[in-house]
Structures are given as structure tokens and as C-alpha cells.
Amino acid sequence: MSEPLTGRWIMDSSIAAEPEMLMECARVSWSSGADGRVGALIRSGVDWDRLVEMARAHAVAPLLYRRLQSLRSEKVPGDVLDRLRGHVQHLRLRNLFLSGELIRLLDELAARGIRAIPYKGPVLTALAYGDLALREFGDLDLLVPEADVREAREVLVSFGYRPEHRLTPAQEAAFLRYDRECSYYREDGSAVELHWTVSQRYVPLPLDFEELWGRAMRVPLGGRAVPTFPPEDLILILAVHGGAHLWTRLGWIRDIAELTGSFEEPDWGRLLERAGALKCRRMLLLGLFLANEVAGADLPEDVLRTARADAAVLDLAGDVRERLFSEEQIPQGILGIRAFQPFHLKMMDRSRDRLRYLAYQATSPTLQEWQLLPLPAALFPLYYLLRPLRLTGSAGWRKLRAVAQSRKFENGEEDRVER
């Protein structure tokens, strides 16, 4: 069990200078005291290459540049500012291009009668940050009704995008049942993630598309009003997303912090009640706690008191603290990162959700099984038996794998199994 948090991470003497400076620069508020702390860090010696590399990895390089640029009394190497300035300028152009691409996609989807709600990417940047150059994102996220996924895919293909994986019709049908998204890429580096649910199947966040569509708001983007989720929905969705990814990126925490300031009249009690009804209350409390602790989000004391009263929230936050700036790989868990993470179990509210999580991860087939051992549609249910064999590394699975590879070799096919 991780050591519970007892105060601001930024005051933890065990944190190295570069992560501490990065967290100071990523806070939503800036004070003379922060100037003093950053100045002291600079004078103590900073590995500038490491700092810039970490800022880019955590998607907060624009925030670091803005803070360093504002320091007048401290000596920041000119080449560091030049590198960051060039990165931010490129980011602004890239984000403008992706914003235009999003509008084109939405127009074509609407012309075909497909409703789509973009979230994260440029719409989150516009809503929470108000400046496309202040947030880094690499793709466009679109939520569509499950019934429209195939036609939406055709739109993406017409725009030059190609799916990350090619599936048979039977695999595609199962993919829609067990997963929540598929990725599409284009030669110019653009990427789109097409979603039909907003969270992984094993995460209890049963938000219906019709409900989300009815609650959608409009945000200005590229001279247009683009639909997206309201802040209270986005906070819930991003809190669940961050937890699913073990909160390994500082930028995700900063997103929550920015969104908490975008409410006109926050009703935190109502939001917590809604999260409780959706069975993701602990995930929300963890996201809010991290937003306050790490990024300085201004939250009511009763919300923070509720978060601190949950020992699991403090324990999870301790896990995040230990992992956030670690250079080690994410622990794989007993069945691999996709199959099992103790962190996921701890963040769930109910025992039944933990059991569902374990059952899902143990039996739901993945692309790895499909690509390794193609089966006809009539035998597709066998994948639910094959996955446990693969996870346990049983002799039966090894024999099936050897047979499949032998057949590929005999047919002259290249082995493209995901590892």
C-alpha cells in the first residue's frame, strides 16, 4: 500500500527538481510565491533537457513555456526558450489544422444524418483553456451512436483514414460489443478515435448517447459552434479516463483542474450524487483530489474533505504520486496491463464491479487472439475460451499458437501478431 498523501506534492522533498518545477508551472494559478519556488529550483540547478523532455511527455510544454517566459529575474537558457517557443508555434498550427479537420468531418457526418459529439482534442482545449496553443493533443475523438459506427467509418475512409486493424465482419461485430473505440490514421499523421461508448466496457459509466446528445452544449471553434459535453459531463468522463490510464500524465490532471473553473455555478453535491448513481464516485473524487493537490484547482472544502475521508482515494493518489514521474514502465499486473491492474480494482465503488472487471479481462477476446487464430463466424464464441488459455500461458494455447504460425509460414504470410 502506498503512503497516503499528507500535503501538497510540490512540498515533498523527495521529488526531484524537474518534476517539481513542472508541477509548479502546470498549476492553474500563479503567485509571487510560485515565482520564488521556481527561482530557487533554477538556482539549485535544473537539467533543462530532461525538463523539456518531461514537459512534452506529460503534454504540458506550452504551460512550461508560458511560465518560464514570464520569469524576468531568473536566467533561463535562451536555447531552452527557443526550443519551447518552436514547439508551441508548431503546436498552434497543428491544433488549428486539426480543428479545421474536425469541422470538415462533422459537416460530412451531419450530411449523412450521423450525429457526432466531439470531445477532448480541440473542443476541450477551447472550452477549458480558451487558447488552442495551451494544450497538446494528438488526435480527434468522436462519439457516435453504435448503430452508426460502420457508416461513420466509411466517412473516415473517404477522408483518407485507414483503420489501425483490419477485421473480418464477425470480428468487427464482436469488437463493437466488447470494446469502445477504434483508431484511424492518415499518412499526414492525423488520427481519429471513433467511440461508441465514453468508457471502457469494464468501467461502470453507463452514459447513454441519447442522454449525452440531449445535454450537449456548443463551444466556439474556428468560427463555428461545435457540440461537446458540458463541463460536468466532461469532468466525469475525464476522471474515469484518467483512472483507466492510471493517471500517468500530468496534462490529464491539469485538464480536470481547468474544467473545474469553467462552471458558472458549480453544484458539486449534485455532481457527486450523479457520480454515485453511475457507480464512479471514487473515480470522480480521485480526479478532483488530484486536480487540487497537483494542479491547484480551487474546490470547496467539503468536496476535498469527502475525498480525504475515503482511504482508498488517498491510497490511489499515493500510487499516482509514485508513478507519475517514474521512468520505470507501468507495472504489468498478474495478467498483463490490458488484463489486470490492481489500481483499477481499488478505484471501483462496488465489489460487483470489481468482479465484472476481472471476468471481462479474463474472457473478452482481443485483437491478439483474433489475428493469431482466425476462426469462422460459427466458431467465434470459442475466443471466449481461448483468451483464458493465452493469459495463463497454457500448453493448449501454445500448441494452437504454433499451429497458427506454421500455417502462416506455409502460406507465405508475414507474422503480424501484436506483442
Tab-separated table of C-alpha atoms in Angstrom:
chain	number	residue	atom	x	y	z
A	1	MET	CA	0.000	0.000	0.000
A	2	SER	CA	1.308	3.446	-0.927
A	3	GLU	CA	1.974	6.044	1.704
A	4	PRO	CA	-1.086	8.334	1.930
A	5	LEU	CA	-0.667	11.943	0.938
A	6	THR	CA	-0.367	14.373	3.814
A	7	GLY	CA	0.132	17.647	1.953
A	8	ARG	CA	0.924	19.199	-1.389
A	9	TRP	CA	3.132	17.019	-3.536
A	10	ILE	CA	5.051	20.061	-4.539
A	11	MET	CA	6.367	20.423	-0.992
A	12	ASP	CA	7.542	16.800	-0.879
A	13	SER	CA	11.325	16.941	-0.540
A	14	SER	CA	11.644	13.552	-2.242
A	15	ILE	CA	10.521	14.995	-5.590
A	16	ALA	CA	13.363	15.948	-7.936
A	17	ALA	CA	13.816	19.495	-9.206
A	18	GLU	CA	12.492	18.902	-12.728
A	19	PRO	CA	9.160	17.270	-11.733
A	20	GLU	CA	8.685	19.880	-9.010
A	21	MET	CA	9.248	22.705	-11.475
A	22	LEU	CA	6.934	21.066	-13.977
A	23	MET	CA	4.159	20.834	-11.390
A	24	GLU	CA	4.642	24.443	-10.333
A	25	CYS	CA	4.370	25.566	-13.946
A	26	ALA	CA	1.299	23.383	-14.557
A	27	ARG	CA	-0.747	24.856	-11.713
A	28	VAL	CA	-3.849	26.809	-12.664
A	29	SER	CA	-2.888	29.799	-10.513
A	30	TRP	CA	0.424	31.628	-10.381
A	31	SER	CA	1.671	33.706	-7.464
A	32	SER	CA	4.753	35.539	-6.280
A	33	GLY	CA	5.396	32.577	-4.023
A	34	ALA	CA	5.475	30.314	-7.065
A	35	ASP	CA	7.999	32.684	-8.669
A	36	GLY	CA	10.184	32.251	-5.634
A	37	ARG	CA	9.962	28.455	-5.634
A	38	VAL	CA	10.726	28.194	-9.364
A	39	GLY	CA	13.574	30.667	-8.981
A	40	ALA	CA	15.074	28.606	-6.176
A	41	LEU	CA	14.859	25.492	-8.313
A	42	ILE	CA	16.609	27.221	-11.210
A	43	ARG	CA	19.399	28.447	-8.950
A	44	SER	CA	19.828	24.970	-7.463
A	45	GLY	CA	20.453	23.540	-10.921
A	46	VAL	CA	17.998	22.147	-13.465
A	47	ASP	CA	18.580	19.547	-16.139
A	48	TRP	CA	16.918	21.593	-18.886
A	49	ASP	CA	16.956	18.795	-21.470
A	50	ARG	CA	15.212	16.477	-19.041
A	51	LEU	CA	12.731	19.183	-18.083
A	52	VAL	CA	11.727	19.854	-21.703
A	53	GLU	CA	11.503	16.135	-22.452
A	54	MET	CA	9.284	15.574	-19.410
A	55	ALA	CA	7.071	18.539	-20.308
A	56	ARG	CA	6.433	17.136	-23.752
A	57	ALA	CA	5.816	13.626	-22.415
A	58	HIS	CA	3.255	14.997	-19.949
A	59	ALA	CA	1.625	17.290	-22.561
A	60	VAL	CA	2.327	20.484	-20.597
A	61	ALA	CA	5.143	22.035	-22.658
A	62	PRO	CA	3.015	25.109	-23.578
A	63	LEU	CA	2.354	25.754	-19.880
A	64	LEU	CA	6.039	25.402	-19.059
A	65	TYR	CA	6.946	27.853	-21.834
A	66	ARG	CA	4.400	30.414	-20.658
A	67	ARG	CA	5.698	30.281	-17.082
A	68	LEU	CA	9.387	30.392	-17.976
A	69	GLN	CA	8.790	33.238	-20.396
A	70	SER	CA	7.193	35.284	-17.612
A	71	LEU	CA	10.201	34.962	-15.291
A	72	ARG	CA	12.171	38.185	-15.519
A	73	SER	CA	14.578	37.842	-12.625
A	74	GLU	CA	15.841	34.311	-13.324
A	75	LYS	CA	18.222	33.181	-16.010
A	76	VAL	CA	16.546	30.688	-18.312
A	77	PRO	CA	18.839	29.493	-21.123
A	78	GLY	CA	17.916	31.090	-24.425
A	79	ASP	CA	18.111	27.812	-26.330
A	80	VAL	CA	15.579	26.261	-23.945
A	81	LEU	CA	13.106	29.077	-24.578
A	82	ASP	CA	13.766	28.822	-28.323
A	83	ARG	CA	13.031	25.081	-28.312
A	84	LEU	CA	9.846	25.559	-26.349
A	85	ARG	CA	8.781	28.509	-28.491
A	86	GLY	CA	9.256	26.486	-31.673
A	87	HIS	CA	7.279	23.615	-30.191
A	88	VAL	CA	4.395	25.888	-29.164
A	89	GLN	CA	4.299	27.588	-32.582
A	90	HIS	CA	4.168	24.200	-34.309
A	91	LEU	CA	1.518	23.071	-31.828
A	92	ARG	CA	-0.670	26.085	-32.566
A	93	LEU	CA	-0.571	25.402	-36.322
A	94	ARG	CA	-1.176	21.697	-35.783
A	95	ASN	CA	-4.127	22.354	-33.465
A	96	LEU	CA	-5.630	24.825	-35.933
A	97	PHE	CA	-5.321	22.239	-38.693
A	98	LEU	CA	-6.969	19.539	-36.551
A	99	SER	CA	-9.746	21.961	-35.593
A	100	GLY	CA	-10.474	22.540	-39.272
A	101	GLU	CA	-10.350	18.800	-39.902
A	102	LEU	CA	-12.841	18.233	-37.095
A	103	ILE	CA	-15.287	20.729	-38.589
A	104	ARG	CA	-14.993	19.080	-42.016
A	105	LEU	CA	-15.684	15.657	-40.503
A	106	LEU	CA	-18.668	16.920	-38.519
A	107	ASP	CA	-20.137	18.526	-41.642
A	108	GLU	CA	-19.810	15.308	-43.652
A	109	LEU	CA	-21.233	13.185	-40.844
A	110	ALA	CA	-24.179	15.559	-40.466
A	111	ALA	CA	-24.778	15.462	-44.237
A	112	ARG	CA	-25.194	11.689	-43.895
A	113	GLY	CA	-27.534	12.042	-40.954
A	114	ILE	CA	-24.981	10.866	-38.372
A	115	ARG	CA	-24.961	12.673	-35.073
A	116	ALA	CA	-21.474	13.037	-33.563
A	117	ILE	CA	-20.205	14.615	-30.358
A	118	PRO	CA	-16.516	15.593	-30.353
A	119	TYR	CA	-14.777	15.689	-27.006
A	120	LYS	CA	-11.219	16.083	-25.738
A	121	GLY	CA	-8.984	17.390	-28.538
A	122	PRO	CA	-9.741	20.918	-29.803
A	123	VAL	CA	-13.186	21.249	-28.178
A	124	LEU	CA	-11.844	20.535	-24.687
A	125	THR	CA	-8.970	22.936	-25.369
A	126	ALA	CA	-11.357	25.695	-26.444
A	127	LEU	CA	-13.760	25.105	-23.558
A	128	ALA	CA	-11.267	24.749	-20.712
A	129	TYR	CA	-8.197	26.712	-21.867
A	130	GLY	CA	-9.588	29.266	-24.309
A	131	ASP	CA	-6.396	29.099	-26.404
A	132	LEU	CA	-5.570	26.342	-28.886
A	133	ALA	CA	-1.854	26.760	-28.205
A	134	LEU	CA	-2.113	25.948	-24.480
A	135	ARG	CA	-2.999	22.273	-24.694
A	136	GLU	CA	-1.388	19.360	-26.508
A	137	PHE	CA	-3.491	16.693	-28.177
A	138	GLY	CA	-2.664	14.201	-30.859
A	139	ASP	CA	-5.985	13.074	-32.277
A	140	LEU	CA	-9.681	13.790	-32.642
A	141	ASP	CA	-12.239	11.943	-30.506
A	142	LEU	CA	-15.754	11.461	-31.862
A	143	LEU	CA	-18.674	9.780	-30.113
A	144	VAL	CA	-21.379	8.378	-32.412
A	145	PRO	CA	-24.324	6.021	-31.833
A	146	GLU	CA	-23.248	2.391	-32.042
A	147	ALA	CA	-25.688	1.827	-34.905
A	148	ASP	CA	-23.843	4.451	-36.977
A	149	VAL	CA	-20.279	3.230	-36.423
A	150	ARG	CA	-19.974	1.457	-39.780
A	151	GLU	CA	-21.237	4.432	-41.771
A	152	ALA	CA	-19.063	6.813	-39.743
A	153	ARG	CA	-16.128	4.582	-40.599
A	154	GLU	CA	-16.961	4.989	-44.290
A	155	VAL	CA	-16.783	8.768	-43.843
A	156	LEU	CA	-13.327	8.454	-42.300
A	157	VAL	CA	-12.157	6.206	-45.117
A	158	SER	CA	-13.428	8.763	-47.646
A	159	PHE	CA	-11.231	11.340	-45.891
A	160	GLY	CA	-8.170	9.150	-46.390
A	161	TYR	CA	-8.091	7.496	-42.962
A	162	ARG	CA	-7.305	3.813	-42.559
A	163	PRO	CA	-8.208	1.597	-39.598
A	164	GLU	CA	-5.428	0.554	-37.279
A	165	HIS	CA	-6.531	-3.090	-37.634
A	166	ARG	CA	-8.388	-4.896	-40.381
A	167	LEU	CA	-11.158	-7.123	-39.059
A	168	THR	CA	-13.455	-9.731	-40.508
A	169	PRO	CA	-17.205	-8.987	-40.256
A	170	ALA	CA	-17.512	-11.386	-37.294
A	171	GLN	CA	-14.561	-9.788	-35.520
A	172	GLU	CA	-15.952	-6.331	-36.167
A	173	ALA	CA	-19.334	-7.294	-34.700
A	174	ALA	CA	-17.638	-8.619	-31.564
A	175	PHE	CA	-15.363	-5.594	-31.418
A	176	LEU	CA	-18.409	-3.345	-31.144
A	177	ARG	CA	-19.681	-5.469	-28.241
A	178	TYR	CA	-16.541	-5.727	-26.147
A	179	ASP	CA	-14.636	-2.532	-26.917
A	180	ARG	CA	-15.485	1.166	-27.066
A	181	GLU	CA	-13.362	2.726	-29.803
A	182	CYS	CA	-11.355	2.138	-32.937
A	183	SER	CA	-8.476	4.222	-34.235
A	184	TYR	CA	-7.953	5.557	-37.752
A	185	TYR	CA	-4.772	7.061	-39.166
A	186	ARG	CA	-3.800	9.050	-42.249
A	187	GLU	CA	-0.447	9.433	-43.947
A	188	ASP	CA	-0.135	13.085	-42.881
A	189	GLY	CA	-0.106	11.966	-39.231
A	190	SER	CA	-3.735	12.832	-38.470
A	191	ALA	CA	-5.615	10.411	-36.262
A	192	VAL	CA	-9.249	9.942	-35.271
A	193	GLU	CA	-10.611	7.795	-32.468
A	194	LEU	CA	-14.178	6.745	-33.196
A	195	HIS	CA	-16.071	5.972	-29.978
A	196	TRP	CA	-19.452	4.380	-29.400
A	197	THR	CA	-19.203	4.489	-25.594
A	198	VAL	CA	-17.301	7.006	-23.464
A	199	SER	CA	-15.540	4.497	-21.219
A	200	GLN	CA	-14.100	1.012	-21.320
A	201	ARG	CA	-16.731	-1.722	-21.059
A	202	TYR	CA	-15.393	-2.845	-17.687
A	203	VAL	CA	-15.736	0.658	-16.185
A	204	PRO	CA	-19.142	1.492	-14.670
A	205	LEU	CA	-20.032	4.688	-16.536
A	206	PRO	CA	-23.320	3.880	-18.310
A	207	LEU	CA	-23.836	7.177	-20.123
A	208	ASP	CA	-26.312	6.739	-22.954
A	209	PHE	CA	-25.656	8.544	-26.252
A	210	GLU	CA	-29.186	9.956	-26.377
A	211	GLU	CA	-28.804	11.379	-22.885
A	212	LEU	CA	-25.426	12.890	-23.749
A	213	TRP	CA	-26.769	14.306	-27.025
A	214	GLY	CA	-29.631	15.947	-25.158
A	215	ARG	CA	-27.212	17.524	-22.671
A	216	ALA	CA	-24.648	18.658	-25.254
A	217	MET	CA	-23.604	22.299	-25.328
A	218	ARG	CA	-21.943	24.388	-28.040
A	219	VAL	CA	-18.411	25.737	-27.883
A	220	PRO	CA	-16.921	28.273	-30.352
A	221	LEU	CA	-14.285	26.714	-32.591
A	222	GLY	CA	-12.941	28.039	-35.882
A	223	GLY	CA	-15.789	30.497	-36.274
A	224	ARG	CA	-18.358	27.758	-35.691
A	225	ALA	CA	-20.396	26.491	-32.738
A	226	VAL	CA	-19.364	22.857	-32.230
A	227	PRO	CA	-21.220	20.420	-29.937
A	228	THR	CA	-19.485	18.845	-26.969
A	229	PHE	CA	-20.240	17.670	-23.462
A	230	PRO	CA	-20.921	20.249	-20.745
A	231	PRO	CA	-18.187	20.634	-18.096
A	232	GLU	CA	-19.924	18.422	-15.523
A	233	ASP	CA	-20.122	15.531	-18.015
A	234	LEU	CA	-16.556	16.110	-19.185
A	235	ILE	CA	-15.221	16.059	-15.637
A	236	LEU	CA	-16.875	12.703	-15.032
A	237	ILE	CA	-15.641	11.282	-18.331
A	238	LEU	CA	-12.096	12.602	-17.900
A	239	ALA	CA	-11.923	11.361	-14.289
A	240	VAL	CA	-12.828	7.860	-15.471
A	241	HIS	CA	-10.430	8.130	-18.446
A	242	GLY	CA	-7.557	9.249	-16.213
A	243	GLY	CA	-8.193	6.397	-13.802
A	244	ALA	CA	-8.334	3.838	-16.604
A	245	HIS	CA	-4.898	5.083	-17.728
A	246	LEU	CA	-3.553	5.151	-14.152
A	247	TRP	CA	-3.201	8.969	-14.213
A	248	THR	CA	0.257	8.696	-15.764
A	249	ARG	CA	0.167	12.113	-17.478
A	250	LEU	CA	0.242	15.482	-15.747
A	251	GLY	CA	-1.742	17.073	-18.579
A	252	TRP	CA	-4.782	14.923	-17.747
A	253	ILE	CA	-4.776	16.243	-14.197
A	254	ARG	CA	-4.430	19.817	-15.450
A	255	ASP	CA	-7.453	19.276	-17.748
A	256	ILE	CA	-9.628	18.433	-14.735
A	257	ALA	CA	-8.298	21.479	-12.885
A	258	GLU	CA	-9.088	23.773	-15.815
A	259	LEU	CA	-12.584	22.359	-16.181
A	260	THR	CA	-13.426	22.903	-12.521
A	261	GLY	CA	-13.089	26.632	-13.216
A	262	SER	CA	-15.351	26.567	-16.270
A	263	PHE	CA	-18.589	26.051	-14.327
A	264	GLU	CA	-20.764	29.120	-13.974
A	265	GLU	CA	-22.387	27.891	-10.770
A	266	PRO	CA	-20.869	24.576	-9.731
A	267	ASP	CA	-23.193	22.237	-7.843
A	268	TRP	CA	-20.604	19.813	-6.520
A	269	GLY	CA	-23.071	17.978	-4.323
A	270	ARG	CA	-25.245	17.207	-7.326
A	271	LEU	CA	-22.236	16.095	-9.369
A	272	LEU	CA	-21.131	13.720	-6.597
A	273	GLU	CA	-24.655	12.332	-6.347
A	274	ARG	CA	-24.718	11.735	-10.095
A	275	ALA	CA	-21.327	10.020	-9.936
A	276	GLY	CA	-22.657	7.831	-7.136
A	277	ALA	CA	-25.675	6.864	-9.225
A	278	LEU	CA	-23.340	5.999	-12.116
A	279	LYS	CA	-21.094	3.956	-9.770
A	280	CYS	CA	-17.974	6.047	-10.408
A	281	ARG	CA	-17.962	8.272	-7.317
A	282	ARG	CA	-14.499	7.223	-6.171
A	283	MET	CA	-13.054	7.858	-9.638
A	284	LEU	CA	-14.516	11.366	-9.581
A	285	LEU	CA	-13.237	12.062	-6.066
A	286	LEU	CA	-9.759	10.882	-7.072
A	287	GLY	CA	-9.733	13.116	-10.160
A	288	LEU	CA	-10.875	16.143	-8.137
A	289	PHE	CA	-8.407	15.427	-5.355
A	290	LEU	CA	-5.521	15.216	-7.823
A	291	ALA	CA	-6.678	18.402	-9.576
A	292	ASN	CA	-6.486	20.237	-6.249
A	293	GLU	CA	-3.370	18.573	-4.874
A	294	VAL	CA	-1.289	18.672	-8.033
A	295	ALA	CA	-2.680	21.488	-10.189
A	296	GLY	CA	-4.149	23.809	-7.557
A	297	ALA	CA	-7.812	23.589	-8.613
A	298	ASP	CA	-9.999	25.752	-6.370
A	299	LEU	CA	-12.501	23.303	-4.889
A	300	PRO	CA	-14.871	23.612	-1.918
A	301	GLU	CA	-13.506	22.298	1.349
A	302	ASP	CA	-16.449	19.928	1.785
A	303	VAL	CA	-15.589	18.230	-1.541
A	304	LEU	CA	-11.951	17.849	-0.508
A	305	ARG	CA	-12.991	16.646	2.932
A	306	THR	CA	-15.170	13.982	1.308
A	307	ALA	CA	-12.246	12.869	-0.853
A	308	ARG	CA	-9.835	12.721	2.102
A	309	ALA	CA	-12.362	10.718	4.126
A	310	ASP	CA	-12.127	7.883	1.577
A	311	ALA	CA	-8.979	5.939	2.458
A	312	ALA	CA	-8.984	4.331	-0.994
A	313	VAL	CA	-8.807	7.773	-2.670
A	314	LEU	CA	-5.719	8.664	-0.625
A	315	ASP	CA	-4.160	5.305	-1.341
A	316	LEU	CA	-4.814	5.658	-5.068
A	317	ALA	CA	-3.402	9.189	-5.044
A	318	GLY	CA	-0.287	7.803	-3.394
A	319	ASP	CA	0.009	5.290	-6.233
A	320	VAL	CA	-0.248	8.150	-8.732
A	321	ARG	CA	2.407	10.140	-6.895
A	322	GLU	CA	4.843	7.221	-7.029
A	323	ARG	CA	4.213	6.563	-10.722
A	324	LEU	CA	3.633	9.998	-12.256
A	325	PHE	CA	7.266	10.887	-12.897
A	326	SER	CA	8.735	7.422	-12.647
A	327	GLU	CA	10.965	6.394	-15.510
A	328	GLU	CA	10.030	2.759	-14.969
A	329	GLN	CA	7.442	1.100	-17.141
A	330	ILE	CA	3.886	0.823	-15.877
A	331	PRO	CA	3.633	-2.374	-13.820
A	332	GLN	CA	2.093	-5.129	-15.894
A	333	GLY	CA	-0.035	-6.783	-13.235
A	334	ILE	CA	-0.532	-10.528	-12.916
A	335	LEU	CA	-2.235	-10.888	-16.298
A	336	GLY	CA	-0.671	-8.049	-18.269
A	337	ILE	CA	-1.576	-4.355	-18.436
A	338	ARG	CA	-4.652	-4.898	-20.580
A	339	ALA	CA	-5.873	-7.772	-18.432
A	340	PHE	CA	-5.458	-6.642	-14.856
A	341	GLN	CA	-4.366	-3.649	-12.813
A	342	PRO	CA	-4.837	-3.532	-9.024
A	343	PHE	CA	-5.277	0.238	-9.410
A	344	HIS	CA	-8.431	-0.368	-11.444
A	345	LEU	CA	-9.912	-2.581	-8.764
A	346	LYS	CA	-9.200	-0.060	-6.000
A	347	MET	CA	-10.862	2.799	-7.862
A	348	MET	CA	-14.195	0.986	-8.245
A	349	ASP	CA	-17.059	1.673	-5.851
A	350	ARG	CA	-18.616	-1.779	-5.632
A	351	SER	CA	-17.489	-5.383	-5.266
A	352	ARG	CA	-19.723	-6.439	-8.144
A	353	ASP	CA	-17.926	-4.010	-10.455
A	354	ARG	CA	-14.584	-5.484	-9.420
A	355	LEU	CA	-15.857	-8.977	-10.204
A	356	ARG	CA	-17.196	-7.795	-13.561
A	357	TYR	CA	-13.832	-6.206	-14.315
A	358	LEU	CA	-11.979	-9.459	-13.601
A	359	ALA	CA	-14.426	-11.519	-15.632
A	360	TYR	CA	-14.275	-9.123	-18.558
A	361	GLN	CA	-10.496	-9.001	-18.653
A	362	ALA	CA	-10.182	-12.752	-18.331
A	363	THR	CA	-12.639	-13.720	-21.066
A	364	SER	CA	-13.127	-10.875	-23.569
A	365	PRO	CA	-11.172	-11.618	-26.759
A	366	THR	CA	-8.693	-9.098	-28.108
A	367	LEU	CA	-7.171	-8.367	-31.481
A	368	GLN	CA	-4.238	-10.522	-30.480
A	369	GLU	CA	-6.374	-13.662	-30.303
A	370	TRP	CA	-8.233	-12.774	-33.489
A	371	GLN	CA	-5.115	-12.124	-35.526
A	372	LEU	CA	-3.275	-15.156	-34.228
A	373	LEU	CA	-6.060	-17.672	-34.733
A	374	PRO	CA	-8.718	-16.614	-37.278
A	375	LEU	CA	-11.941	-18.552	-36.784
A	376	PRO	CA	-15.082	-18.711	-38.937
A	377	ALA	CA	-18.114	-16.822	-37.671
A	378	ALA	CA	-19.822	-20.013	-36.470
A	379	LEU	CA	-16.902	-20.749	-34.116
A	380	PHE	CA	-16.389	-17.200	-32.896
A	381	PRO	CA	-17.645	-17.941	-29.331
A	382	LEU	CA	-14.544	-20.110	-28.877
A	383	TYR	CA	-12.482	-16.927	-28.487
A	384	TYR	CA	-14.026	-16.527	-25.036
A	385	LEU	CA	-12.415	-19.835	-24.083
A	386	LEU	CA	-9.135	-19.154	-25.870
A	387	ARG	CA	-8.390	-15.918	-24.033
A	388	PRO	CA	-8.042	-17.552	-20.594
A	389	LEU	CA	-5.744	-20.143	-22.170
A	390	ARG	CA	-3.498	-17.406	-23.576
A	391	LEU	CA	-3.440	-15.391	-20.350
A	392	THR	CA	-2.374	-18.391	-18.309
A	393	GLY	CA	0.206	-19.418	-20.905
A	394	SER	CA	-1.222	-22.931	-21.002
A	395	ALA	CA	0.154	-25.705	-23.183
A	396	GLY	CA	-3.115	-25.725	-25.134
A	397	TRP	CA	-2.691	-22.120	-26.196
A	398	ARG	CA	0.976	-22.596	-27.043
A	399	LYS	CA	0.060	-25.518	-29.285
A	400	LEU	CA	-2.670	-23.503	-31.031
A	401	ARG	CA	-0.248	-20.620	-31.496
A	402	ALA	CA	2.385	-22.911	-33.004
A	403	VAL	CA	-0.163	-24.375	-35.422
A	404	ALA	CA	-1.372	-20.903	-36.451
A	405	GLN	CA	2.184	-19.647	-37.039
A	406	SER	CA	3.015	-22.796	-39.017
A	407	ARG	CA	0.016	-22.218	-41.283
A	408	LYS	CA	1.032	-18.602	-41.830
A	409	PHE	CA	4.541	-19.691	-42.741
A	410	GLU	CA	3.233	-22.308	-45.147
A	411	ASN	CA	1.012	-19.706	-46.802
A	412	GLY	CA	3.896	-17.259	-47.076
A	413	GLU	CA	2.175	-14.740	-44.815
A	414	GLU	CA	4.041	-12.310	-42.640
A	415	ASP	CA	3.533	-12.792	-38.926
A	416	ARG	CA	1.950	-9.560	-37.748
A	417	VAL	CA	0.810	-10.641	-34.311
A	418	GLU	CA	0.622	-7.857	-31.774
A	419	ARG	CA	3.092	-8.240	-28.942
